[in-house]
CSV table of C-alpha atoms and ligand atoms in Angstrom, one decimal:
chain,number,residue,atom,x,y,z
A,15,MET,CA,-81.5,-8.6,-84.9
A,16,ARG,CA,-80.2,-8.9,-81.3
A,17,HIS,CA,-79.8,-5.1,-81.3
A,18,ILE,CA,-83.4,-4.6,-82.4
A,19,LEU,CA,-84.6,-7.0,-79.7
A,20,LEU,CA,-82.6,-5.2,-77.1
A,21,LEU,CA,-84.0,-1.9,-78.2
A,22,LEU,CA,-87.5,-3.3,-78.0
A,23,VAL,CA,-86.9,-4.6,-74.5
A,24,CYS,CA,-85.5,-1.1,-73.5
A,25,LEU,CA,-88.5,0.6,-74.9
A,26,LEU,CA,-90.9,-1.8,-73.2
A,27,TYR,CA,-89.1,-1.3,-69.9
A,28,ALA,CA,-89.2,2.5,-70.3
A,29,GLY,CA,-92.9,2.3,-71.1
A,30,LEU,CA,-93.6,0.3,-67.9
A,31,THR,CA,-91.3,2.3,-65.6
A,32,PRO,CA,-93.3,5.1,-64.1
A,33,SER,CA,-91.8,8.5,-64.9
A,34,VAL,CA,-92.0,11.3,-62.4
A,35,ALA,CA,-95.1,12.6,-64.1
A,36,ASP,CA,-96.8,9.2,-63.8
A,37,ASN,CA,-96.4,9.3,-60.0
A,38,GLY,CA,-99.4,11.7,-60.0
A,39,PRO,CA,-99.6,15.3,-58.8
A,40,GLU,CA,-97.0,16.7,-56.3
A,41,PRO,CA,-98.3,17.0,-52.8
A,42,ILE,CA,-99.2,20.4,-51.3
A,43,ARG,CA,-97.7,20.7,-47.8
A,44,SER,CA,-98.9,23.9,-46.1
A,45,GLY,CA,-96.4,25.6,-43.8
A,46,GLU,CA,-93.3,24.0,-45.4
A,47,ILE,CA,-90.7,25.6,-47.7
A,48,TRP,CA,-92.0,25.8,-51.2
A,49,PRO,CA,-89.1,25.8,-53.7
A,50,ASP,CA,-89.4,27.5,-57.1
A,51,ASN,CA,-87.7,26.3,-60.2
A,52,ASN,CA,-84.4,27.6,-58.8
A,53,GLY,CA,-84.9,25.7,-55.5
A,54,VAL,CA,-85.6,29.0,-53.6
A,55,HIS,CA,-88.6,29.4,-51.4
A,56,ILE,CA,-91.4,31.2,-53.3
A,57,ASN,CA,-91.4,34.9,-52.4
A,58,ALA,CA,-95.0,36.0,-53.2
A,59,HIS,CA,-96.8,36.8,-50.0
A,60,GLY,CA,-100.3,38.2,-49.5
A,61,GLY,CA,-100.7,37.1,-53.1
A,62,GLY,CA,-103.3,36.1,-55.6
A,63,ILE,CA,-103.4,34.0,-58.8
A,64,LEU,CA,-104.6,34.7,-62.3
A,65,TYR,CA,-105.3,32.0,-64.8
A,66,HIS,CA,-104.5,33.1,-68.4
A,67,LYS,CA,-104.3,31.0,-71.5
A,68,GLY,CA,-103.3,27.7,-69.9
A,69,ARG,CA,-101.0,29.1,-67.2
A,70,TYR,CA,-101.4,30.2,-63.7
A,71,TYR,CA,-99.6,33.5,-62.6
A,72,TRP,CA,-99.0,34.0,-58.9
A,73,TYR,CA,-98.4,37.6,-57.9
A,74,GLY,CA,-97.3,38.5,-54.4
A,75,GLU,CA,-95.2,40.7,-52.1
A,76,ASN,CA,-91.5,40.1,-52.2
A,77,LYS,CA,-90.4,40.0,-48.6
A,78,CYS,CA,-86.8,40.4,-47.5
A,79,ASP,CA,-85.2,39.1,-44.3
A,80,THR,CA,-85.3,42.1,-42.1
A,81,THR,CA,-88.3,44.3,-42.9
A,82,SER,CA,-91.9,44.0,-44.2
A,83,SER,CA,-91.5,47.2,-46.2
A,84,ALA,CA,-91.1,46.8,-50.0
A,85,MET,CA,-87.4,46.6,-50.9
A,86,VAL,CA,-87.9,44.8,-54.3
A,87,GLY,CA,-91.5,45.0,-55.4
A,88,ILE,CA,-94.2,42.6,-56.6
A,89,MET,CA,-93.1,39.2,-57.7
A,90,CYS,CA,-94.6,36.9,-60.4
A,91,TYR,CA,-94.3,33.1,-60.6
A,92,SER,CA,-96.0,31.0,-63.3
A,93,SER,CA,-97.1,27.3,-63.4
A,94,ASP,CA,-99.2,25.1,-65.6
A,95,ASN,CA,-99.9,22.6,-62.8
A,96,LEU,CA,-100.0,24.7,-59.6
A,97,THR,CA,-97.2,22.8,-58.0
A,98,ASP,CA,-94.1,23.6,-60.2
A,99,TRP,CA,-93.5,27.3,-60.1
A,100,LYS,CA,-91.2,29.3,-62.3
A,101,ASN,CA,-89.8,32.5,-61.0
A,102,GLU,CA,-90.8,35.1,-63.6
A,103,GLY,CA,-89.0,37.9,-61.7
A,104,VAL,CA,-90.2,41.2,-60.4
A,105,ALA,CA,-93.5,42.2,-62.1
A,106,LEU,CA,-93.6,45.7,-60.6
A,107,PRO,CA,-90.3,46.9,-59.1
A,108,VAL,CA,-89.9,49.6,-56.5
A,109,THR,CA,-88.0,52.7,-57.7
A,110,ASP,CA,-85.2,54.7,-56.2
A,111,ASP,CA,-87.0,57.9,-57.0
A,112,GLU,CA,-87.9,59.5,-53.7
A,113,GLY,CA,-90.7,61.4,-55.4
A,114,SER,CA,-92.5,58.2,-56.4
A,115,ASP,CA,-95.2,56.5,-54.4
A,116,ILE,CA,-93.4,53.2,-54.9
A,117,VAL,CA,-90.0,54.2,-53.7
A,118,ARG,CA,-88.0,51.5,-52.0
A,119,GLY,CA,-89.1,51.3,-48.4
A,120,CYS,CA,-92.8,52.0,-49.0
A,121,VAL,CA,-95.3,49.3,-48.2
A,122,MET,CA,-96.8,47.3,-51.1
A,123,GLU,CA,-99.2,44.7,-49.9
A,124,ARG,CA,-101.7,42.1,-51.2
A,125,PRO,CA,-101.3,42.6,-54.9
A,126,LYS,CA,-104.0,41.1,-57.2
A,127,VAL,CA,-104.1,41.0,-61.0
A,128,ILE,CA,-107.1,40.7,-63.3
A,129,TYR,CA,-107.2,40.6,-67.0
A,130,ASN,CA,-109.3,43.0,-69.0
A,131,GLY,CA,-110.2,41.4,-72.3
A,132,ARG,CA,-111.7,44.6,-73.7
A,133,ASN,CA,-108.3,46.3,-73.9
A,134,ARG,CA,-106.1,43.2,-73.5
A,135,THR,CA,-104.5,44.6,-70.4
A,136,PHE,CA,-103.4,43.0,-67.1
A,137,VAL,CA,-104.5,45.3,-64.3
A,138,MET,CA,-102.9,45.1,-60.9
A,139,TRP,CA,-104.2,46.8,-57.7
A,140,PHE,CA,-102.4,46.6,-54.4
A,141,HIS,CA,-102.4,48.3,-51.0
A,142,LEU,CA,-99.9,51.1,-50.8
A,143,GLU,CA,-98.5,52.8,-47.8
A,144,LEU,CA,-96.2,55.8,-48.4
A,145,LYS,CA,-92.6,55.5,-47.2
A,146,GLY,CA,-92.0,56.7,-43.7
A,147,LYS,CA,-95.7,57.2,-42.9
A,148,GLY,CA,-96.5,53.9,-41.2
A,149,TYR,CA,-100.0,52.7,-42.3
A,150,SER,CA,-101.6,56.1,-42.3
A,151,ALA,CA,-101.8,56.7,-46.1
A,152,ALA,CA,-104.2,53.7,-46.7
A,153,ARG,CA,-104.2,54.0,-50.4
A,154,ALA,CA,-105.1,51.7,-53.3
A,155,ALA,CA,-102.5,51.7,-56.2
A,156,CYS,CA,-102.8,50.5,-59.7
A,157,ALA,CA,-100.4,49.3,-62.4
A,158,VAL,CA,-100.8,47.9,-65.9
A,159,SER,CA,-99.1,45.5,-68.3
A,160,LYS,CA,-99.6,44.0,-71.7
A,161,SER,CA,-97.9,40.8,-70.6
A,162,PRO,CA,-98.9,38.7,-67.5
A,163,THR,CA,-95.3,38.6,-66.3
A,164,GLY,CA,-94.8,42.3,-66.6
A,165,PRO,CA,-93.1,44.6,-66.3
A,166,PHE,CA,-96.1,46.5,-65.0
A,167,ARG,CA,-96.3,50.2,-65.4
A,168,TYR,CA,-97.2,52.1,-62.3
A,169,VAL,CA,-100.3,54.2,-62.9
A,170,GLY,CA,-101.0,55.9,-59.6
A,171,SER,CA,-102.7,55.6,-56.2
A,172,LEU,CA,-105.8,57.0,-54.6
A,173,ARG,CA,-108.3,56.7,-51.8
A,174,PRO,CA,-111.4,55.4,-53.6
A,175,ASN,CA,-114.8,57.0,-54.1
A,176,ALA,CA,-114.1,60.6,-53.0
A,177,GLY,CA,-117.3,62.5,-52.5
A,178,ARG,CA,-119.5,59.4,-52.8
A,179,LEU,CA,-121.7,57.8,-50.1
A,180,PRO,CA,-122.5,54.1,-50.3
A,181,PHE,CA,-125.2,53.9,-53.0
A,182,ASP,CA,-127.5,51.7,-50.8
A,183,MET,CA,-127.6,54.4,-48.0
A,184,THR,CA,-131.2,55.4,-47.5
A,185,ASP,CA,-132.4,58.9,-47.1
A,186,ALA,CA,-133.1,58.2,-43.4
A,187,GLN,CA,-129.5,56.9,-42.9
A,188,LYS,CA,-128.1,60.0,-44.7
A,189,ALA,CA,-130.2,62.2,-42.4
A,190,VAL,CA,-128.6,60.4,-39.3
A,191,LEU,CA,-125.2,60.8,-40.9
A,192,ASP,CA,-125.8,64.5,-41.2
A,193,THR,CA,-126.2,64.8,-37.5
A,194,LEU,CA,-123.0,63.0,-36.5
A,195,ARG,CA,-120.2,65.4,-35.4
A,196,ALA,CA,-116.7,64.1,-35.1
A,197,GLU,CA,-116.0,66.3,-32.0
A,198,ASN,CA,-118.6,64.3,-30.1
A,199,TYR,CA,-116.7,61.1,-30.6
A,200,ALA,CA,-113.1,62.1,-29.7
A,201,GLU,CA,-112.8,59.0,-27.4
A,202,TRP,CA,-112.5,55.8,-29.5
A,203,TRP,CA,-113.8,52.3,-28.6
A,204,THR,CA,-116.8,53.4,-26.5
A,205,PRO,CA,-120.2,51.9,-27.3
A,206,GLN,CA,-121.4,55.4,-28.5
A,207,TRP,CA,-118.3,55.6,-30.8
A,208,TYR,CA,-119.0,52.1,-32.2
A,209,ASP,CA,-122.6,53.1,-32.9
A,210,ALA,CA,-121.4,56.2,-34.7
A,211,ILE,CA,-118.9,54.2,-36.7
A,212,GLU,CA,-121.7,51.8,-37.8
A,213,LYS,CA,-123.7,54.8,-38.9
A,214,GLY,CA,-120.8,56.0,-41.0
A,215,LEU,CA,-118.8,58.5,-38.9
A,216,PHE,CA,-115.6,57.6,-40.8
A,217,VAL,CA,-117.2,57.5,-44.2
A,218,LYS,CA,-118.3,61.1,-43.6
A,219,ARG,CA,-114.8,62.0,-42.2
A,220,ASP,CA,-113.1,60.6,-45.4
A,221,LEU,CA,-115.7,61.8,-47.9
A,222,PRO,CA,-113.7,64.7,-49.3
A,223,GLY,CA,-110.4,62.8,-49.9
A,224,GLY,CA,-111.8,59.3,-50.5
A,225,GLN,CA,-112.2,56.2,-48.4
A,226,MET,CA,-109.2,54.5,-46.7
A,227,SER,CA,-108.2,51.3,-48.5
A,228,ARG,CA,-105.9,48.7,-46.9
A,229,ASP,CA,-106.2,44.8,-47.1
A,230,MET,CA,-107.8,44.2,-50.5
A,231,GLN,CA,-109.1,41.8,-53.0
A,232,LEU,CA,-110.3,41.9,-56.7
A,233,PHE,CA,-113.1,39.9,-58.1
A,234,VAL,CA,-114.3,39.6,-61.7
A,235,ASP,CA,-117.9,38.4,-61.9
A,236,ASP,CA,-119.4,36.3,-64.6
A,237,ASP,CA,-120.5,39.3,-66.5
A,238,GLY,CA,-117.0,40.8,-66.6
A,239,LYS,CA,-117.7,43.5,-64.0
A,240,ALA,CA,-114.8,43.8,-61.6
A,241,TYR,CA,-115.0,44.7,-57.9
A,242,HIS,CA,-112.4,46.0,-55.4
A,243,ILE,CA,-113.0,44.8,-51.9
A,244,TYR,CA,-111.0,46.5,-49.2
A,245,SER,CA,-110.7,47.2,-45.5
A,246,SER,CA,-111.7,50.8,-45.0
A,247,GLU,CA,-112.7,53.2,-42.2
A,248,ASP,CA,-109.5,52.5,-40.2
A,249,ASN,CA,-110.0,48.7,-40.8
A,250,LEU,CA,-113.4,48.8,-39.1
A,251,THR,CA,-115.5,48.2,-42.2
A,252,LEU,CA,-115.1,46.5,-45.5
A,253,HIS,CA,-116.1,48.3,-48.7
A,254,ILE,CA,-117.1,46.5,-51.9
A,255,ALA,CA,-116.6,48.9,-54.8
A,256,GLU,CA,-117.3,48.6,-58.5
A,257,LEU,CA,-114.5,49.2,-60.9
A,258,SER,CA,-114.9,51.0,-64.3
A,259,ASP,CA,-115.1,48.9,-67.5
A,260,ASP,CA,-111.3,49.3,-68.0
A,261,TYR,CA,-110.7,48.2,-64.3
A,262,LEU,CA,-108.6,51.3,-63.9
A,263,SER,CA,-110.9,53.4,-61.7
A,264,HIS,CA,-113.8,53.3,-59.3
A,265,THR,CA,-117.3,54.1,-60.6
A,266,GLY,CA,-118.5,55.5,-57.3
A,267,ARG,CA,-120.8,52.7,-56.6
A,268,TYR,CA,-120.0,50.9,-53.4
A,269,VAL,CA,-121.5,49.3,-50.3
A,270,ARG,CA,-120.3,48.8,-46.8
A,271,LEU,CA,-120.0,45.2,-45.3
A,272,ALA,CA,-120.1,44.4,-41.6
A,273,PRO,CA,-119.8,48.1,-40.4
A,274,ALA,CA,-117.5,48.3,-37.3
A,275,GLY,CA,-116.8,44.6,-37.6
A,276,HIS,CA,-112.9,44.8,-37.9
A,277,ASN,CA,-112.4,42.6,-41.0
A,278,GLU,CA,-109.2,42.2,-43.0
A,279,ALA,CA,-107.8,39.8,-45.6
A,280,PRO,CA,-110.9,39.5,-47.8
A,281,ALA,CA,-110.9,36.5,-50.1
A,282,ILE,CA,-114.0,35.9,-52.3
A,283,PHE,CA,-115.4,33.2,-54.5
A,284,LYS,CA,-118.7,32.4,-56.1
A,285,LYS,CA,-120.5,29.1,-56.3
A,286,ASP,CA,-124.0,28.3,-57.6
A,287,GLY,CA,-124.8,32.0,-57.7
A,288,VAL,CA,-123.8,32.6,-54.0
A,289,TYR,CA,-120.8,34.9,-53.1
A,290,TRP,CA,-118.7,33.6,-50.3
A,291,LEU,CA,-116.3,35.9,-48.5
A,292,ILE,CA,-113.7,34.7,-46.0
A,293,THR,CA,-112.0,37.3,-43.9
A,294,SER,CA,-109.9,37.7,-40.8
A,295,GLY,CA,-110.0,39.8,-37.7
A,296,CYS,CA,-107.5,42.6,-37.2
A,297,THR,CA,-104.5,41.5,-35.1
A,298,GLY,CA,-101.5,42.7,-37.1
A,299,TRP,CA,-99.3,39.9,-38.2
A,300,ALA,CA,-100.7,37.5,-35.5
A,301,PRO,CA,-103.2,35.0,-36.7
A,302,ASN,CA,-106.8,35.1,-35.6
A,303,LYS,CA,-110.1,33.3,-36.2
A,304,ALA,CA,-111.4,33.4,-39.8
A,305,ARG,CA,-114.8,34.8,-40.5
A,306,MET,CA,-117.2,34.0,-43.4
A,307,PHE,CA,-120.0,35.8,-45.1
A,308,SER,CA,-122.4,34.9,-47.9
A,309,ALA,CA,-124.7,36.9,-50.2
A,310,LYS,CA,-126.8,36.2,-53.3
A,311,SER,CA,-125.7,39.6,-54.7
A,312,ILE,CA,-122.3,41.2,-54.5
A,313,TRP,CA,-124.1,44.2,-53.1
A,314,GLY,CA,-125.5,42.2,-50.2
A,315,PRO,CA,-127.3,41.8,-47.9
A,316,TRP,CA,-124.4,39.7,-46.5
A,317,THR,CA,-125.0,37.0,-43.9
A,318,SER,CA,-122.4,36.1,-41.3
A,319,HIS,CA,-121.4,32.4,-40.8
A,320,PRO,CA,-119.0,30.7,-38.3
A,321,SER,CA,-115.4,30.3,-39.3
A,322,PRO,CA,-115.0,27.7,-42.1
A,323,CYS,CA,-111.8,26.2,-40.6
A,324,ARG,CA,-111.7,22.7,-39.2
A,325,GLY,CA,-108.8,20.9,-37.4
A,326,PRO,CA,-105.8,21.8,-35.4
A,327,LYS,CA,-105.4,25.6,-34.8
A,328,GLU,CA,-108.8,26.1,-36.4
A,329,GLU,CA,-109.4,29.0,-34.0
A,330,ILE,CA,-106.5,30.9,-35.5
A,331,THR,CA,-107.0,29.9,-39.2
A,332,PHE,CA,-104.3,27.2,-38.8
A,333,GLY,CA,-101.8,29.9,-37.9
A,334,GLY,CA,-102.4,31.9,-41.1
A,335,GLN,CA,-104.4,34.7,-42.6
A,336,GLY,CA,-106.3,34.4,-45.9
A,337,THR,CA,-105.2,36.0,-49.0
A,338,TYR,CA,-107.1,34.5,-52.0
A,339,VAL,CA,-109.5,31.8,-53.1
A,340,LEU,CA,-108.3,30.2,-56.3
A,341,LYS,CA,-110.8,28.6,-58.6
A,342,ILE,CA,-109.1,25.8,-60.5
A,343,HIS,CA,-109.5,26.2,-64.2
A,344,GLY,CA,-111.6,23.5,-66.0
A,345,ARG,CA,-112.7,21.7,-62.8
A,346,GLU,CA,-116.2,22.2,-61.5
A,347,ASP,CA,-116.4,23.7,-58.0
A,348,ALA,CA,-112.7,23.2,-57.2
A,349,PHE,CA,-111.5,26.0,-55.0
A,350,ILE,CA,-108.3,26.4,-53.0
A,351,PHE,CA,-108.2,28.6,-49.9
A,352,MET,CA,-104.8,30.4,-49.9
A,353,ALA,CA,-103.4,32.0,-46.7
A,354,ASP,CA,-100.1,33.3,-45.4
A,355,ILE,CA,-98.3,32.3,-42.2
A,356,TRP,CA,-96.6,35.6,-41.5
A,357,ARG,CA,-93.1,35.6,-39.9
A,358,PRO,CA,-92.6,39.3,-39.0
A,359,GLU,CA,-89.3,38.6,-37.3
A,360,LYS,CA,-88.0,37.3,-40.7
A,361,PRO,CA,-90.6,38.2,-43.3
A,362,SER,CA,-89.0,36.3,-46.2
A,363,ASP,CA,-89.6,33.1,-44.2
A,364,ALA,CA,-93.4,33.5,-44.2
A,365,ARG,CA,-95.1,30.3,-45.4
A,366,TYR,CA,-98.1,29.4,-47.4
A,367,ILE,CA,-101.3,27.5,-46.6
A,368,TRP,CA,-103.3,26.0,-49.5
A,369,LEU,CA,-106.2,23.9,-48.6
A,370,PRO,CA,-109.2,22.6,-50.7
A,371,ILE,CA,-112.6,24.2,-49.9
A,372,GLN,CA,-115.2,21.5,-49.2
A,373,PHE,CA,-118.9,21.9,-49.0
A,374,ARG,CA,-121.5,20.4,-46.6
A,375,ASP,CA,-125.1,21.2,-47.4
A,376,GLY,CA,-123.8,23.9,-49.7
A,377,VAL,CA,-121.8,25.7,-47.0
A,378,PRO,CA,-118.0,25.9,-47.4
A,379,PHE,CA,-115.6,24.4,-44.9
A,380,ILE,CA,-111.8,24.1,-44.9
A,381,GLU,CA,-110.2,21.1,-43.2
A,382,TRP,CA,-106.5,21.1,-42.3
A,383,MET,CA,-104.4,18.5,-44.2
A,384,ASP,CA,-100.7,18.0,-43.6
A,385,SER,CA,-100.4,17.0,-47.2
A,386,TRP,CA,-102.8,16.7,-50.1
A,387,THR,CA,-102.8,16.5,-53.9
A,388,LEU,CA,-104.9,18.2,-56.5
A,389,ASP,CA,-106.5,14.9,-57.5
A,390,PHE,CA,-108.4,15.4,-54.2
A,391,PHE,CA,-110.9,17.3,-56.4
A,392,ASP,CA,-111.4,14.2,-58.6
A,393,ARG,CA,-112.1,12.0,-55.6
A,394,ARG,CA,-114.9,14.0,-54.2
B,16,DGJ,C1,-102.5,42.5,-41.3
B,16,DGJ,C2,-102.7,42.6,-42.8
B,16,DGJ,O1,-103.6,41.6,-43.2
B,16,DGJ,C3,-101.4,42.5,-43.5
B,16,DGJ,O2,-101.6,42.5,-44.9
B,16,DGJ,C4,-100.5,43.6,-43.0
B,16,DGJ,O3,-101.1,44.8,-43.4
B,16,DGJ,C5,-100.4,43.5,-41.5
B,16,DGJ,N1,-101.7,43.5,-40.9
B,16,DGJ,C6,-99.6,44.6,-41.0
B,16,DGJ,O4,-99.5,44.6,-39.6
């Protein structure tokens, strides 16, 4: 009897003692070391997150200590609560085949993965620069997998939409484009040159081989259509391009956003039928002021807004550069702005910024918080 009583007391005590889980969600501390399940700082930079069947999968660039080039490949981590991350290994490894686009030492940046329900395939696109060619290749690369954690099979790379003009270009605009001659704009950065860029000088230049594609994002709309958004035209203009139904190619339908506006790091989300796009300026690895655009259709017209950032270092996106907006599954209007604090002198030590997106009069803003928990979204 005494034993049973003791057992009951123990059970009661265990029931009253808060377990780790009962302490509520783990805090998110932007800028600090974020250990994975092995206690090692998460190595998934310029990344994006896919929610699939109850788990979040975080894909990003593996960065080593000494170079920003790809020495390992694209990493995958998984989590069911967005704070405890399991290292799932290298989802798309570099190769040692010098004939391959993704040979060790190339540049693989800003990978994003979407799921195609039609053919049950996980489709990854990323920004590829060929080994030894700096940032001149400006290509979009694609890989596929039947499992979210990979291994992904490399499909190939391209410059999108060869031979295609933006579908919204009017006949009058096409007539102007016809008159633009590259030899008249040999000197860059002059007002005349900017004017010609706005009118599509580089679109015309790159028409035969396809449009340049660097910093990029993927977005799947409510109707299942997917879009590839990328810095094109020597990083001067963003392009929003439709992907085919299998998400593996471009349909040729695209529009230009903010021509000659120098936007990188596009991160998009949709709320109440409005598309919001947060971008950065172009200052290499150094942070700059975020920009924001909105539109009622993905094809525009896009309206420019002031930076959404509020708080210390708001004028340089809190020291980071956007990479993705995560919509939390199952919670209404719960979005997280994800950014990278780059450390080019030791790339593996780059840090992450995750902050909740808040809304005032329907317009997003992002307030710096040293520490916050996901139940922030319950308390709004
Ligand atoms: C800024 C881009 O956003 C990064 O992804 C990377 O390409 C660096 N520039 C390289 O300088």
